[in-house]
XYZ file of C-alpha atoms in Angstrom:
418
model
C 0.000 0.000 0.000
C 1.227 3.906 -1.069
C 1.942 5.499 1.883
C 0.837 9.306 2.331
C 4.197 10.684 2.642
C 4.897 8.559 -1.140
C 1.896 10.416 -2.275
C 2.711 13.630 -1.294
C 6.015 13.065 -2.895
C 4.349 12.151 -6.067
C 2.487 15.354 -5.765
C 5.554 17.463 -4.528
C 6.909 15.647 -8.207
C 4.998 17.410 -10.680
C 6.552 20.670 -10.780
C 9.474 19.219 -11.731
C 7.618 16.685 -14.023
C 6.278 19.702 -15.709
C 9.670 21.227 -15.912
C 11.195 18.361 -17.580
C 8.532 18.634 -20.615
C 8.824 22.223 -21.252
C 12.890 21.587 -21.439
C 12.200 19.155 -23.572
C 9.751 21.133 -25.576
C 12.689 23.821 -25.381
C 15.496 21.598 -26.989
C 13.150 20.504 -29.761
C 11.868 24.145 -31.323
C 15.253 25.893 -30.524
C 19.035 25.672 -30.952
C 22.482 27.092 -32.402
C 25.017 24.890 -34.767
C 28.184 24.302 -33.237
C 31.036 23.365 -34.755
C 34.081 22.568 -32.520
C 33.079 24.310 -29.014
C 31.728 27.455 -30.577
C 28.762 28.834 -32.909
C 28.357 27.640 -36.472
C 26.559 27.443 -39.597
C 26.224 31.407 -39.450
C 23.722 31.115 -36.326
C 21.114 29.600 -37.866
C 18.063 28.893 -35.799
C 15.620 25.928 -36.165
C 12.249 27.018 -35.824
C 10.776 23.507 -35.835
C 12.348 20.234 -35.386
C 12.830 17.544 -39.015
C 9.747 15.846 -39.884
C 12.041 12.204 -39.270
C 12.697 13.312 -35.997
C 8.860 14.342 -35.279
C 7.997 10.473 -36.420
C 10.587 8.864 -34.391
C 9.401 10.792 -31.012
C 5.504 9.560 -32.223
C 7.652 5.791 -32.624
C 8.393 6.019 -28.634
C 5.390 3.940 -27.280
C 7.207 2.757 -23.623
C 7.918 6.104 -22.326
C 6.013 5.512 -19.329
C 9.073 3.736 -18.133
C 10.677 7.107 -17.250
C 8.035 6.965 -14.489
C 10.690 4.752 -12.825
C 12.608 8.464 -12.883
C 9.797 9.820 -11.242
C 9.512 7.257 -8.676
C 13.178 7.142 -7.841
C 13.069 10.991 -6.873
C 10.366 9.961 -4.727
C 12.107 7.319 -2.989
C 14.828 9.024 -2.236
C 12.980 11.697 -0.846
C 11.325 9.315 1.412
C 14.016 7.267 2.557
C 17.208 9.030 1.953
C 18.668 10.486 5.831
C 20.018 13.777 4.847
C 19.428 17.119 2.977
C 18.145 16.983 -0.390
C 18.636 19.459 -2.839
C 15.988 19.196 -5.736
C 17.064 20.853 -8.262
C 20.423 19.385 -8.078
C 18.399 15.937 -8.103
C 17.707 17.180 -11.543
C 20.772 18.395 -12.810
C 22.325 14.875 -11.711
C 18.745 13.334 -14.217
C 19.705 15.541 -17.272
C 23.549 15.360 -16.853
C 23.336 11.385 -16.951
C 21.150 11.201 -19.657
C 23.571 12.984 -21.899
C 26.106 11.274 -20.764
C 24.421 7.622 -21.463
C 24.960 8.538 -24.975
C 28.915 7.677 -24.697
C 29.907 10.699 -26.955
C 32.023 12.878 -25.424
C 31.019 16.015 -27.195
C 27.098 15.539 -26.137
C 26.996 17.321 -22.897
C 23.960 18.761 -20.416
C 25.776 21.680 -18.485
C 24.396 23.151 -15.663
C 23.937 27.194 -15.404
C 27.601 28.093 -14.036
C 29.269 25.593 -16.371
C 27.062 27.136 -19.553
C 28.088 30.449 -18.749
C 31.886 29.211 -18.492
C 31.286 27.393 -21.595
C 30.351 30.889 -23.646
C 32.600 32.784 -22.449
C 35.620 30.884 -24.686
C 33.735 32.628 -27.492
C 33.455 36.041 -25.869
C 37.211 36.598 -26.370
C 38.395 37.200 -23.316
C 38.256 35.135 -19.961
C 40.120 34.060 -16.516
C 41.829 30.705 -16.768
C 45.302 29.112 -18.332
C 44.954 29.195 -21.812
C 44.885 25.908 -23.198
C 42.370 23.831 -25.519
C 41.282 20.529 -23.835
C 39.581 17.940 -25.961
C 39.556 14.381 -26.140
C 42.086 11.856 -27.151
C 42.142 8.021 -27.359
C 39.500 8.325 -24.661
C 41.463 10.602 -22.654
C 41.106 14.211 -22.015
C 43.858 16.138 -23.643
C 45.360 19.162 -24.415
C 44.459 20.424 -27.992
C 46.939 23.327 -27.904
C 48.125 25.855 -25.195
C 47.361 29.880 -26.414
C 50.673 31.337 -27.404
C 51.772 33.473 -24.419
C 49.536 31.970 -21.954
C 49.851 30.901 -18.521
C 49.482 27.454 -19.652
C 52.105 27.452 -22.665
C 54.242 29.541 -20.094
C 53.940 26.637 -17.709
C 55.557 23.950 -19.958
C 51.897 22.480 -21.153
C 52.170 20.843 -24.350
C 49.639 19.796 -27.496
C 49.077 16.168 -26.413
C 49.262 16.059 -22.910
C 46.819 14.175 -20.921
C 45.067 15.795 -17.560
C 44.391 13.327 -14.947
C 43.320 15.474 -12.227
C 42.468 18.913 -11.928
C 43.433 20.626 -7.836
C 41.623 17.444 -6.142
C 38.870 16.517 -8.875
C 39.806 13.133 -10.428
C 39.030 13.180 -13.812
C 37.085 9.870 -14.839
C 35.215 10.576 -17.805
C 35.341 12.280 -20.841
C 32.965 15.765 -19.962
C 35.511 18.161 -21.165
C 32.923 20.975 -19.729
C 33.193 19.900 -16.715
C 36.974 20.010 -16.625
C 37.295 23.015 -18.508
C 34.777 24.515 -15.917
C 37.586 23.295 -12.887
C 40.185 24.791 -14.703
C 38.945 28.581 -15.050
C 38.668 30.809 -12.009
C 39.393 33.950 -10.885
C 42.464 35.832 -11.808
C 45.519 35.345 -9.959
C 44.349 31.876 -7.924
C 46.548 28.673 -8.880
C 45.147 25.565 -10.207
C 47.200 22.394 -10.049
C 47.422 19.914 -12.938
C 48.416 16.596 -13.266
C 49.679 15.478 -16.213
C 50.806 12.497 -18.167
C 53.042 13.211 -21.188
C 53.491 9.982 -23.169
C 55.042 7.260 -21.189
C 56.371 9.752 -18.653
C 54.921 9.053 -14.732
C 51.969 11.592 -13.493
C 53.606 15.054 -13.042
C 51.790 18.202 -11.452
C 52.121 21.955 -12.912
C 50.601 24.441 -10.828
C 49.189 27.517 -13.114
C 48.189 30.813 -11.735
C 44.687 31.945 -13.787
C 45.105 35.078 -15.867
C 42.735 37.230 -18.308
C 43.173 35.279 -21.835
C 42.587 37.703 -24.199
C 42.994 35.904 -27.522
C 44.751 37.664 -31.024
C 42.936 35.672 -33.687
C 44.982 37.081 -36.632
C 48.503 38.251 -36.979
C 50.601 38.520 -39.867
C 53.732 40.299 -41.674
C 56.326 40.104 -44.509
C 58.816 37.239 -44.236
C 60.812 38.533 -46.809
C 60.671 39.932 -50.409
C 57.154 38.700 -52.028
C 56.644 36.089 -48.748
C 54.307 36.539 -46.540
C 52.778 34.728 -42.876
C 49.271 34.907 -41.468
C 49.073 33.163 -37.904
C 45.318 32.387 -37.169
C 45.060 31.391 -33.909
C 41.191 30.412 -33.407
C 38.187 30.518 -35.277
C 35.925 31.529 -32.565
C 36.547 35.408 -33.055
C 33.359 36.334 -34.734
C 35.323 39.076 -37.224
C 37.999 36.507 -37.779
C 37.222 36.278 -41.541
C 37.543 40.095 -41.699
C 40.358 40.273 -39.755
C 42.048 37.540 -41.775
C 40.904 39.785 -45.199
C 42.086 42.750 -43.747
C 45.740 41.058 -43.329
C 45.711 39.867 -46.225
C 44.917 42.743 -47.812
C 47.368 44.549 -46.203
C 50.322 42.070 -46.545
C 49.401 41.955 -50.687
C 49.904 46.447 -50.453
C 53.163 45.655 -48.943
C 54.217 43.199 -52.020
C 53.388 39.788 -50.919
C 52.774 37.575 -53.548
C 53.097 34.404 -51.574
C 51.557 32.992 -48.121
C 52.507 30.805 -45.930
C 49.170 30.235 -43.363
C 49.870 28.998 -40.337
C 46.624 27.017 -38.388
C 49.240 25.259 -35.804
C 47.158 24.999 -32.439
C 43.793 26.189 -33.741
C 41.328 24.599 -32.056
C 38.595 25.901 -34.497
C 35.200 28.000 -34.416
C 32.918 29.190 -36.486
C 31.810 27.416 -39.394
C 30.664 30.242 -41.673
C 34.033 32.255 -40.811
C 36.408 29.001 -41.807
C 34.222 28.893 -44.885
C 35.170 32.269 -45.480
C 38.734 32.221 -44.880
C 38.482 29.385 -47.427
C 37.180 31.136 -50.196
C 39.829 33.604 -50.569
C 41.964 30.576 -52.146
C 38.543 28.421 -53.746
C 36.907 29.474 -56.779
C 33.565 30.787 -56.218
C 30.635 28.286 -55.910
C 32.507 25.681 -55.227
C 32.234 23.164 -51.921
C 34.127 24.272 -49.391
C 32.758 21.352 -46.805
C 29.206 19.887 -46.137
C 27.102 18.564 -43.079
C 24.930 14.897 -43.029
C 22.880 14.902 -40.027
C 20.759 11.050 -38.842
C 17.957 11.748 -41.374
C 20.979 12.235 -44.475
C 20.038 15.768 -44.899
C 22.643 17.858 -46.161
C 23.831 21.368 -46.062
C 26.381 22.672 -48.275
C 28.929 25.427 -47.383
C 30.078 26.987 -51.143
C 32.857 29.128 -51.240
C 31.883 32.940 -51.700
C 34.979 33.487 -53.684
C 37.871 35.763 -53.059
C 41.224 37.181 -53.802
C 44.076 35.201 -53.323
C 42.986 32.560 -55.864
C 46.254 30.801 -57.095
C 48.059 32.275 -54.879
C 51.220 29.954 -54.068
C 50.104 28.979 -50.699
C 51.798 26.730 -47.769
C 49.599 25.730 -44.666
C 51.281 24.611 -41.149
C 49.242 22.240 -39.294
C 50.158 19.914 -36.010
C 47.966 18.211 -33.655
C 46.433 21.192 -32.230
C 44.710 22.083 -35.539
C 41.033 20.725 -34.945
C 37.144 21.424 -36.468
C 37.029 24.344 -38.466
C 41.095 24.694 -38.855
C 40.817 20.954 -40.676
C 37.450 22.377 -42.433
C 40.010 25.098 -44.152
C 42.963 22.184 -44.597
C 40.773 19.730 -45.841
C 39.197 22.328 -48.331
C 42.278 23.376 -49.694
C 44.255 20.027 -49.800
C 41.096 18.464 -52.243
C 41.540 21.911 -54.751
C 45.218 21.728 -54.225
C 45.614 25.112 -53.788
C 48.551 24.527 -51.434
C 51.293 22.561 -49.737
C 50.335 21.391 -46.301
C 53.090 20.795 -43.937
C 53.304 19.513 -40.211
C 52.076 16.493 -38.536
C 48.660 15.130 -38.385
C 45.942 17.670 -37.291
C 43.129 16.365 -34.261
C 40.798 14.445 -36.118
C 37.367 16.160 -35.347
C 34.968 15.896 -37.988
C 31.808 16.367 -36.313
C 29.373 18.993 -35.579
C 27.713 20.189 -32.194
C 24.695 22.160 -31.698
C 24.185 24.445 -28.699
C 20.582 24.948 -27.102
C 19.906 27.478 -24.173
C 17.510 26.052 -21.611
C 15.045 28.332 -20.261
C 14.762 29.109 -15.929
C 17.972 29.151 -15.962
C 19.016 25.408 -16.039
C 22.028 25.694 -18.354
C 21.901 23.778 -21.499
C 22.525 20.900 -23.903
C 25.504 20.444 -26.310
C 24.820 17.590 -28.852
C 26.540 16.060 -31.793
C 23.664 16.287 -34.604
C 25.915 15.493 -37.974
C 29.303 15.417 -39.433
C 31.146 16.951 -41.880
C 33.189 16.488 -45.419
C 35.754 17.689 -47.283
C 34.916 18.634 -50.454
C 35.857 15.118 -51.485
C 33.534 13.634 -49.313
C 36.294 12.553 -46.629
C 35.036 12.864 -42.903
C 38.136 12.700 -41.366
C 36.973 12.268 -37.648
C 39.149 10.293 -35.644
C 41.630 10.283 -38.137
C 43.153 13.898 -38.971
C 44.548 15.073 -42.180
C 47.915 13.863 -43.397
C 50.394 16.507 -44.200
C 51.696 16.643 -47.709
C 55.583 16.625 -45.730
C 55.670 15.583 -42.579
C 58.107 17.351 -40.126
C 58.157 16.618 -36.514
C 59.327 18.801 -33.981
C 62.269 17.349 -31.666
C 61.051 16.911 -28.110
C 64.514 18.704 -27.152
C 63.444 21.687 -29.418
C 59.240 21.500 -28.199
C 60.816 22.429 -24.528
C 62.622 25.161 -25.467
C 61.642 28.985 -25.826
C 59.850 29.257 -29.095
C 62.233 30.932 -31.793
C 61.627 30.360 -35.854
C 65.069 29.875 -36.294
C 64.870 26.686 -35.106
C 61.863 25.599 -35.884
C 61.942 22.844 -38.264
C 58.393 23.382 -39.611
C 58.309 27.114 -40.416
C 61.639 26.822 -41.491
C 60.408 23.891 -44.280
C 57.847 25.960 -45.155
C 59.856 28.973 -45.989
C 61.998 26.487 -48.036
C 59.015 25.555 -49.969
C 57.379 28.360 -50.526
C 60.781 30.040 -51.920
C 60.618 27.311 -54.720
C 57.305 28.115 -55.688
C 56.014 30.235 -58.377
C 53.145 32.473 -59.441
């Protein structure tokens, strides 16, 4: 028999019941493309959700077993000897939902991790520096921010973080961890790392403002020029990148070497962009294939430094929409691309705001091609020459004089012509 404090429970119960529809109601009607950990596919808002994916949620006929959800809350209510907090009852409901799902890149964050989350696109925020994704099921760094306190600190593109101050980490929510790592400015947060086959090591790294240059750029020497793009998540980034380029041509360049070494990517529509200065117009710069095999094409918009002699630098650290613009421009062979294997992250994320303030939902909906129709997600883009960097060399202060990969570049890009 139910006993009255059960059925006040229930009753207590569907508030939250409530709560969990209209969330759900939320993540179907709205939502932002992602690409990477930042906005995409020029913002575009759904206004209704695919026809498929109306028929599929009709196709659910046992979804009264979630009133085993329902019933747990209640239980533990009832039974549970200590304080309770409800909504973070909730929180835990939605967080483990997402991550049943396995994919590390499908994440429910709560309010104060959302917030954390948007400000990496903002351009400015309190933390180390440094790009975390994941790895061979590990969560790594992608690349440290030149200048920051993490590159500063001796953090390197492949490194693994194990623990974060006292927080274990032992699963593959880079959020989460990313949400541990920022702070406020001037506190330390400990690391500890595994690099390769070397034993657990901790860095401690005081939290500064990371204020992030997206482009930069200058004459090499004679006709040669360099643009450095250092992230894709600067909303003007296309612009800025134009604006150098524009610039470095007035001055006499007549050949580029772009470097994409540590770019962690950003927004799809300004990769696109960057693309098209080197793609003829209307063609495909990359395309999306979501569950139901629709497709969206990104064509180039055209530009000015079409056969241009062009070299690109990538490494590990070059992820999302940095292989979007490799990709692109390896399958029109508009340049030489030189480096080591870039992340591997061909895959596509789509950001929806929940309302009351409960944070909200990043999911994988699709992946994306090369022009060529390559998805190159867990495997990265092969350099045309491959040139490591020497782990005696990676340790040092950075100089271009002895950087192997620049300096292969600039022997490459000598030999070509216009």
């Amino acid at each position: 028999m139910e006993s009255n404090e059960s059925k006040k429970n229930k009753q207590k119960f569907k508030p939250i019941k409530y709560t969990i529809i209209v969330i759900i109601l939320l993540i179907t009607y709205c939502g932002v493309f992602y690409l990477g950990n930042t906005l995409a596919v020029k913002g575009l808002v759904l206004n209704s959700i695919p026809s498929n994916a109306l028929n599929d949620l009709k196709n659910i006929e046992d979804s009264d077993k979630y009133s085993n959800l329902f019933g747990l809350r209640s239980l533990l209510f009832a039974k549970y000897d200590g304080e309770i907090d409800d909504n973070k009852l909730l929180e835990g409901a939605m967080k483990g939902m997402a991550e049943s799902l396995g994919d590390p890149y499908t994440v429910y964050m709560d309010n104060e991790e959302f917030k954390t989350f948007l400000e990496s696109s903002e351009g400015s925020f309190y933390g180390i520096g440094a790009q975390l994704g994941v790895r061979n099921n590990q969560i790594t760094i992608i690349a440290p921010l030149e200048g920051s306190p993490a590159e500063k600190a001796g953090l390197k593109a492949g490194d693994v973080v194990i623990k974060v101050d006292d927080y274990e980490v032992v699963d593959l929510n880079t959020d989460a961890v990313v949400s541990r790592v920022r702070g406020d400015e001037g506190v330390p947060v400990t690391l500890t790392i595994v690099r390769g086959d070397s034993e657990p090591f901790e860095v401690e790294i005081v939290r500064e403002e990371i204020q992030t240059e997206s482009v930069k750029g200058e004459i090499l020497e004679d006709d040669i020029g360099y643009i450095q793009i250092t992230t894709f998540s600067d909303k003007e980034v296309s612009q800025k990148f134009t604006n150098k380029l524009n610039e470095l041509k007035d001055k006499g360049m007549k050949k580029l070497i772009l470097d994409l070494r540590g770019n962690p990517g950003g927004y799809l529509d300004q990769c696109v962009e960057i693309a098209s200065n080197f793609i003829e117009k209307g063609n495909v710069v990359t395309y999306t294939v979501d569950k139901y095999d629709e497709k969206i094409v990104s064509d180039s918009i055209g530009g000015d430094a079409i056969g241009m002699p062009l070299v690109i630098l990538v490494d590990g650290g070059s992820a999302s929409a940095s292989e979007v613009v490799t990709g692109a421009l390896r399958d029109y062979n508009a340049g030489t691309i030189i480096g080591t294997n870039t992340f591997g992250k061909g895959i596509v994320q789509q950001l929806i705001p929940l309302s009351n303030d409960m944070g909200g939902l990043k999911v994988t909906t699709s992946k994306y091609y090369t022009p060529n129709g390559e998805n190159i997600h867990g495997t990265g883009i092969a350099p045309d020459i491959v040139v490591e960097i020497p782990q005696e060399i990676a340790t040092m202060e950075y100089d271009r004089s002895i950087d192997p990969q620049f300096q292969k570049a600039l022997e490459v890009i000598r030999e070509k012509t216009n």
